[in-house]
PDB file of C-alpha atoms in Angstrom:
ATOM      1  CA  MET A   1       1.876   6.835  15.822  1.00 41.00           C
ATOM      2  CA  SER A   2       1.236   9.084  18.788  1.00 42.00           C
ATOM      3  CA  ALA A   3       2.386   7.863  22.176  1.00 46.00           C
ATOM      4  CA  ASN A   4      -1.093   7.760  23.715  1.00 55.00           C
ATOM      5  CA  LEU A   5      -2.288   5.359  21.017  1.00 82.00           C
ATOM      6  CA  THR A   6       0.713   3.068  21.274  1.00 90.00           C
ATOM      7  CA  VAL A   7      -0.174  -0.469  22.287  1.00 95.00           C
ATOM      8  CA  ASP A   8       2.209  -2.048  24.764  1.00 94.00           C
ATOM      9  CA  PRO A   9       2.780  -5.629  25.950  1.00 96.00           C
ATOM     10  CA  GLU A  10       0.744  -5.068  29.127  1.00 96.00           C
ATOM     11  CA  ASP A  11      -2.321  -4.189  27.011  1.00 95.00           C
ATOM     12  CA  ILE A  12      -1.966  -7.446  25.083  1.00 97.00           C
ATOM     13  CA  ALA A  13      -1.361  -9.446  28.294  1.00 97.00           C
ATOM     14  CA  GLU A  14      -4.719  -8.164  29.608  1.00 97.00           C
ATOM     15  CA  LEU A  15      -6.454  -9.091  26.329  1.00 97.00           C
ATOM     16  CA  ILE A  16      -4.880 -12.579  26.355  1.00 97.00           C
ATOM     17  CA  GLY A  17      -6.041 -13.153  29.914  1.00 97.00           C
ATOM     18  CA  ARG A  18      -9.560 -11.761  29.503  1.00 96.00           C
ATOM     19  CA  CYS A  19     -10.237 -13.518  26.189  1.00 96.00           C
ATOM     20  CA  LYS A  20      -8.515 -16.748  27.316  1.00 97.00           C
ATOM     21  CA  LEU A  21      -6.251 -16.887  24.274  1.00 97.00           C
ATOM     22  CA  ALA A  22      -3.928 -19.894  24.019  1.00 95.00           C
ATOM     23  CA  THR A  23      -0.739 -17.839  23.783  1.00 97.00           C
ATOM     24  CA  ASN A  24       1.507 -15.486  25.739  1.00 97.00           C
ATOM     25  CA  VAL A  25       2.625 -11.947  24.921  1.00 98.00           C
ATOM     26  CA  SER A  26       5.942 -12.932  23.300  1.00 98.00           C
ATOM     27  CA  GLU A  27       4.398 -15.667  21.170  1.00 98.00           C
ATOM     28  CA  PHE A  28       1.455 -13.431  20.200  1.00 98.00           C
ATOM     29  CA  HIS A  29       3.781 -10.634  19.103  1.00 98.00           C
ATOM     30  CA  GLY A  30       6.030 -13.062  17.221  1.00 98.00           C
ATOM     31  CA  SER A  31       2.993 -14.483  15.421  1.00 98.00           C
ATOM     32  CA  LEU A  32       1.784 -11.039  14.414  1.00 98.00           C
ATOM     33  CA  VAL A  33       5.247  -9.989  13.189  1.00 97.00           C
ATOM     34  CA  GLY A  34       5.654 -13.242  11.243  1.00 96.00           C
ATOM     35  CA  PHE A  35       2.227 -12.898   9.647  1.00 95.00           C
ATOM     36  CA  ILE A  36       2.877  -9.295   8.640  1.00 95.00           C
ATOM     37  CA  SER A  37       6.380 -10.137   7.431  1.00 93.00           C
ATOM     38  CA  SER A  38       5.070 -12.864   5.175  1.00 91.00           C
ATOM     39  CA  GLY A  39       2.672 -10.453   3.504  1.00 88.00           C
ATOM     40  CA  GLY A  40      -0.306 -12.271   5.012  1.00 89.00           C
ATOM     41  CA  ILE A  41      -3.800 -10.986   4.311  1.00 88.00           C
ATOM     42  CA  PHE A  42      -5.947 -10.357   7.379  1.00 91.00           C
ATOM     43  CA  PRO A  43      -9.315 -12.092   6.776  1.00 83.00           C
ATOM     44  CA  GLY A  44     -12.074  -9.581   7.420  1.00 82.00           C
ATOM     45  CA  HIS A  45      -9.369  -7.345   8.930  1.00 80.00           C
ATOM     46  CA  SER A  46      -9.244  -9.725  11.914  1.00 91.00           C
ATOM     47  CA  VAL A  47      -5.900  -9.951  13.735  1.00 96.00           C
ATOM     48  CA  LEU A  48      -7.097 -12.811  15.942  1.00 96.00           C
ATOM     49  CA  GLY A  49      -8.631 -14.624  12.961  1.00 94.00           C
ATOM     50  CA  ALA A  50      -5.426 -14.290  10.946  1.00 94.00           C
ATOM     51  CA  LEU A  51      -3.410 -15.726  13.844  1.00 96.00           C
ATOM     52  CA  GLN A  52      -6.019 -18.476  14.302  1.00 94.00           C
ATOM     53  CA  LEU A  53      -6.686 -17.490  17.895  1.00 95.00           C
ATOM     54  CA  GLU A  54     -10.166 -18.147  19.219  1.00 94.00           C
ATOM     55  CA  PRO A  55     -11.198 -15.723  21.964  1.00 96.00           C
ATOM     56  CA  ASP A  56     -13.727 -16.713  24.615  1.00 95.00           C
ATOM     57  CA  PRO A  57     -15.257 -14.245  25.287  1.00 96.00           C
ATOM     58  CA  ALA A  58     -14.880 -12.111  22.170  1.00 95.00           C
ATOM     59  CA  PRO A  59     -12.808  -8.943  22.469  1.00 96.00           C
ATOM     60  CA  SER A  60     -14.626  -5.718  23.312  1.00 95.00           C
ATOM     61  CA  ALA A  61     -14.906  -2.904  20.767  1.00 94.00           C
ATOM     62  CA  ASP A  62     -12.019  -1.116  22.517  1.00 94.00           C
ATOM     63  CA  GLU A  63      -9.892  -4.264  22.342  1.00 95.00           C
ATOM     64  CA  VAL A  64     -10.715  -4.699  18.647  1.00 94.00           C
ATOM     65  CA  ALA A  65      -9.597  -1.102  18.043  1.00 94.00           C
ATOM     66  CA  MET A  66      -6.440  -1.750  20.100  1.00 96.00           C
ATOM     67  CA  LEU A  67      -5.591  -4.798  17.954  1.00 96.00           C
ATOM     68  CA  GLY A  68      -5.993  -2.645  14.852  1.00 94.00           C
ATOM     69  CA  ARG A  69      -3.607  -0.071  16.314  1.00 95.00           C
ATOM     70  CA  LEU A  70      -1.140  -2.825  17.243  1.00 96.00           C
ATOM     71  CA  ARG A  71      -1.225  -4.153  13.709  1.00 95.00           C
ATOM     72  CA  GLN A  72      -0.603  -0.687  12.251  1.00 94.00           C
ATOM     73  CA  GLN A  73       2.077   0.086  14.849  1.00 94.00           C
ATOM     74  CA  THR A  74       3.866  -3.196  14.122  1.00 95.00           C
ATOM     75  CA  GLN A  75       3.781  -2.592  10.367  1.00 93.00           C
ATOM     76  CA  GLU A  76       5.204   0.906  10.870  1.00 93.00           C
ATOM     77  CA  TRP A  77       7.966  -0.277  13.216  1.00 94.00           C
ATOM     78  CA  LEU A  78       9.001  -3.102  10.889  1.00 94.00           C
ATOM     79  CA  ALA A  79       9.239  -0.696   7.942  1.00 90.00           C
ATOM     80  CA  ASP A  80      10.902   2.129   9.911  1.00 90.00           C
ATOM     81  CA  PRO A  81      14.322   3.024   8.451  1.00 87.00           C
ATOM     82  CA  GLU A  82      15.353   4.097  11.982  1.00 89.00           C
ATOM     83  CA  LEU A  83      15.088   0.414  13.013  1.00 88.00           C
ATOM     84  CA  THR A  84      12.694   1.029  15.914  1.00 87.00           C
ATOM     85  CA  PHE A  85      11.290  -2.503  15.760  1.00 94.00           C
ATOM     86  CA  SER A  86      11.965  -4.768  18.713  1.00 95.00           C
ATOM     87  CA  PRO A  87      10.437  -8.135  19.644  1.00 97.00           C
ATOM     88  CA  TRP A  88       8.279  -8.163  22.755  1.00 97.00           C
ATOM     89  CA  LEU A  89      10.345 -10.180  25.205  1.00 97.00           C
ATOM     90  CA  PRO A  90      10.519 -10.332  29.008  1.00 96.00           C
ATOM     91  CA  ASP A  91      12.284  -7.337  30.577  1.00 93.00           C
ATOM     92  CA  ASP A  92      16.067  -7.351  30.857  1.00 89.00           C
ATOM     93  CA  ASP A  93      15.767  -7.607  34.650  1.00 90.00           C
ATOM     94  CA  ALA A  94      13.699 -10.835  34.445  1.00 92.00           C
ATOM     95  CA  PRO A  95      15.486 -14.088  35.313  1.00 90.00           C
ATOM     96  CA  ILE A  96      17.685 -15.353  32.468  1.00 91.00           C
ATOM     97  CA  ALA A  97      15.630 -18.562  32.046  1.00 91.00           C
ATOM     98  CA  GLU A  98      12.420 -16.516  31.671  1.00 94.00           C
ATOM     99  CA  ARG A  99      14.084 -14.285  29.079  1.00 94.00           C
ATOM    100  CA  ALA A 100      15.340 -17.319  27.133  1.00 95.00           C
ATOM    101  CA  ASP A 101      11.860 -18.887  27.217  1.00 95.00           C
ATOM    102  CA  GLY A 102      10.376 -15.603  26.008  1.00 97.00           C
ATOM    103  CA  LEU A 103      12.815 -15.526  23.103  1.00 97.00           C
ATOM    104  CA  THR A 104      11.984 -19.086  22.046  1.00 97.00           C
ATOM    105  CA  ASP A 105       8.246 -18.349  22.391  1.00 97.00           C
ATOM    106  CA  TRP A 106       8.647 -15.249  20.212  1.00 98.00           C
ATOM    107  CA  ILE A 107      10.559 -17.193  17.550  1.00 98.00           C
ATOM    108  CA  ARG A 108       8.024 -20.038  17.543  1.00 97.00           C
ATOM    109  CA  GLY A 109       5.259 -17.480  17.131  1.00 98.00           C
ATOM    110  CA  PHE A 110       7.180 -15.732  14.370  1.00 97.00           C
ATOM    111  CA  LEU A 111       7.783 -18.954  12.441  1.00 96.00           C
ATOM    112  CA  GLY A 112       4.133 -19.941  12.894  1.00 95.00           C
ATOM    113  CA  GLY A 113       3.004 -16.500  11.718  1.00 95.00           C
ATOM    114  CA  LEU A 114       5.177 -16.810   8.619  1.00 93.00           C
ATOM    115  CA  GLY A 115       3.480 -20.114   7.861  1.00 91.00           C
ATOM    116  CA  LEU A 116      -0.001 -18.727   8.468  1.00 92.00           C
ATOM    117  CA  GLY A 117       0.797 -15.767   6.207  1.00 89.00           C
ATOM    118  CA  GLY A 118       1.895 -18.034   3.378  1.00 81.00           C
ATOM    119  CA  SER A 119       5.634 -17.355   3.160  1.00 61.00           C
ATOM    120  CA  VAL A 120       6.378 -21.083   3.300  1.00 58.00           C
ATOM    121  CA  MET A 121       4.720 -21.384  -0.099  1.00 56.00           C
ATOM    122  CA  ARG A 122       7.118 -18.745  -1.467  1.00 55.00           C
ATOM    123  CA  ASN A 123      10.198 -20.258   0.213  1.00 54.00           C
ATOM    124  CA  GLN A 124      11.871 -21.017  -3.117  1.00 58.00           C
ATOM    125  CA  ALA A 125      11.939 -17.296  -3.934  1.00 73.00           C
ATOM    126  CA  MET A 126      13.829 -16.446  -0.721  1.00 81.00           C
ATOM    127  CA  SER A 127      17.423 -15.337  -0.770  1.00 86.00           C
ATOM    128  CA  ASP A 128      20.046 -17.635   0.703  1.00 90.00           C
ATOM    129  CA  ASP A 129      20.427 -15.168   3.602  1.00 92.00           C
ATOM    130  CA  ALA A 130      16.708 -15.349   4.382  1.00 90.00           C
ATOM    131  CA  LYS A 131      16.735 -19.152   4.259  1.00 90.00           C
ATOM    132  CA  GLU A 132      19.746 -19.208   6.589  1.00 95.00           C
ATOM    133  CA  ILE A 133      18.024 -16.838   9.048  1.00 95.00           C
ATOM    134  CA  LEU A 134      14.940 -19.064   9.105  1.00 94.00           C
ATOM    135  CA  LYS A 135      17.106 -22.139   9.664  1.00 96.00           C
ATOM    136  CA  ASP A 136      18.979 -20.407  12.500  1.00 97.00           C
ATOM    137  CA  MET A 137      15.750 -19.155  14.103  1.00 97.00           C
ATOM    138  CA  ALA A 138      14.302 -22.674  14.003  1.00 96.00           C
ATOM    139  CA  ALA A 139      17.465 -23.987  15.661  1.00 96.00           C
ATOM    140  CA  ILE A 140      17.249 -21.343  18.403  1.00 95.00           C
ATOM    141  CA  ALA A 141      13.566 -22.127  18.990  1.00 94.00           C
ATOM    142  CA  ALA A 142      14.405 -25.833  19.387  1.00 94.00           C
ATOM    143  CA  THR A 143      17.293 -25.192  21.773  1.00 89.00           C
ATOM    144  CA  GLU A 144      17.171 -26.130  25.418  1.00 87.00           C
ATOM    145  CA  PHE A 145      19.304 -23.468  26.965  1.00 85.00           C
ATOM    146  CA  GLU A 146      21.945 -24.373  29.496  1.00 84.00           C
ATOM    147  CA  PHE A 147      23.278 -21.496  31.499  1.00 80.00           C
ATOM    148  CA  ASP A 148      26.839 -20.852  32.558  1.00 74.00           C
ATOM    149  CA  ALA A 149      27.553 -20.063  36.208  1.00 70.00           C
ATOM    150  CA  ASP A 150      28.583 -16.565  35.079  1.00 71.00           C
ATOM    151  CA  ASP A 151      25.444 -14.444  34.709  1.00 76.00           C
ATOM    152  CA  ASP A 152      27.327 -11.834  32.673  1.00 79.00           C
ATOM    153  CA  VAL A 153      28.221 -14.451  30.043  1.00 78.00           C
ATOM    154  CA  ASN A 154      24.606 -15.674  29.971  1.00 87.00           C
ATOM    155  CA  ASP A 155      23.273 -12.145  29.640  1.00 87.00           C
ATOM    156  CA  GLU A 156      25.702 -11.234  26.871  1.00 90.00           C
ATOM    157  CA  SER A 157      24.920 -14.415  24.928  1.00 90.00           C
ATOM    158  CA  LEU A 158      21.181 -13.905  25.235  1.00 92.00           C
ATOM    159  CA  ILE A 159      21.447 -10.262  24.161  1.00 93.00           C
ATOM    160  CA  GLU A 160      23.368 -11.392  21.045  1.00 94.00           C
ATOM    161  CA  LEU A 161      20.622 -13.914  20.219  1.00 95.00           C
ATOM    162  CA  GLU A 162      17.912 -11.287  20.782  1.00 96.00           C
ATOM    163  CA  GLU A 163      19.691  -8.890  18.428  1.00 96.00           C
ATOM    164  CA  PHE A 164      20.112 -11.623  15.800  1.00 97.00           C
ATOM    165  CA  VAL A 165      16.374 -12.373  15.991  1.00 97.00           C
ATOM    166  CA  ARG A 166      15.454  -8.674  15.811  1.00 96.00           C
ATOM    167  CA  ALA A 167      17.681  -8.063  12.773  1.00 95.00           C
ATOM    168  CA  GLY A 168      16.582 -11.332  11.161  1.00 96.00           C
ATOM    169  CA  ALA A 169      12.904 -10.464  11.537  1.00 96.00           C
ATOM    170  CA  MET A 170      13.470  -7.068   9.920  1.00 95.00           C
ATOM    171  CA  LEU A 171      15.414  -8.637   7.030  1.00 92.00           C
ATOM    172  CA  LEU A 172      12.720 -11.256   6.468  1.00 93.00           C
ATOM    173  CA  HIS A 173      10.034  -8.563   6.574  1.00 92.00           C
ATOM    174  CA  ALA A 174      11.924  -6.467   4.022  1.00 91.00           C
ATOM    175  CA  GLU A 175      12.301  -9.465   1.732  1.00 89.00           C
ATOM    176  CA  LEU A 176       8.948 -11.203   2.115  1.00 87.00           C
ATOM    177  CA  ALA A 177       6.306  -8.556   2.778  1.00 80.00           C
ATOM    178  CA  THR A 178       4.305  -7.787  -0.311  1.00 52.00           C
ATOM    179  CA  GLY A 179       3.333  -4.347   0.900  1.00 39.00           C
ATOM    180  CA  PRO A 180       1.486  -2.746   3.761  1.00 38.00           C
ATOM    181  CA  GLN A 181      -1.899  -4.105   4.751  1.00 41.00           C
ATOM    182  CA  PRO A 182      -4.725  -1.566   4.929  1.00 43.00           C
ATOM    183  CA  ALA A 183      -5.393  -0.342   8.448  1.00 44.00           C
ATOM    184  CA  SER A 184      -8.891  -0.122   9.875  1.00 43.00           C
ATOM    185  CA  ASP A 185     -10.422   0.830  13.192  1.00 39.00           C
ATOM    186  CA  THR A 186     -12.600  -2.292  12.949  1.00 40.00           C
ATOM    187  CA  LEU A 187      -9.728  -4.737  13.128  1.00 42.00           C
ATOM    188  CA  HIS A 188      -9.939  -7.553  15.661  1.00 43.00           C
TER     189      HIS A 188
END
């Protein structure tokens, strides 16, 4: 995917704000990754429809095209053997509480996306590792973080959780996805 067509979190933040979507960037990205990872089928090629988000007003033609690129970009990054995938979380220089909230929002979105994509129905076919990752992600998402007085310890712990979630999402994608979804410029 060429750099000038790459969708970034700021693009999605603008779409969320303009279309008054009931989500944030981390949760939106987690939902999309979960849906793709579960092998979900995009109804009418609609990203927002698949994630059960109701825009008001509807996205513009450019925003619809951007969502299509984001979907394709996310599929490519999840399948990339170079492991380029990374969850969209608050920047490393954001306050630790904001970063922790972003991580839990991303996980909640991811777990919701898996459910919307139908992986819950195939849960019995999951490996023990995949089931354990899902259990651990659910536990992280339900955690109320308490921070140590030492910011370095907090930062290191959060980075470890972020890496676990990143690796877990890639493993679940590799195990659950039934194949790439067709890309289209008319996705929304």
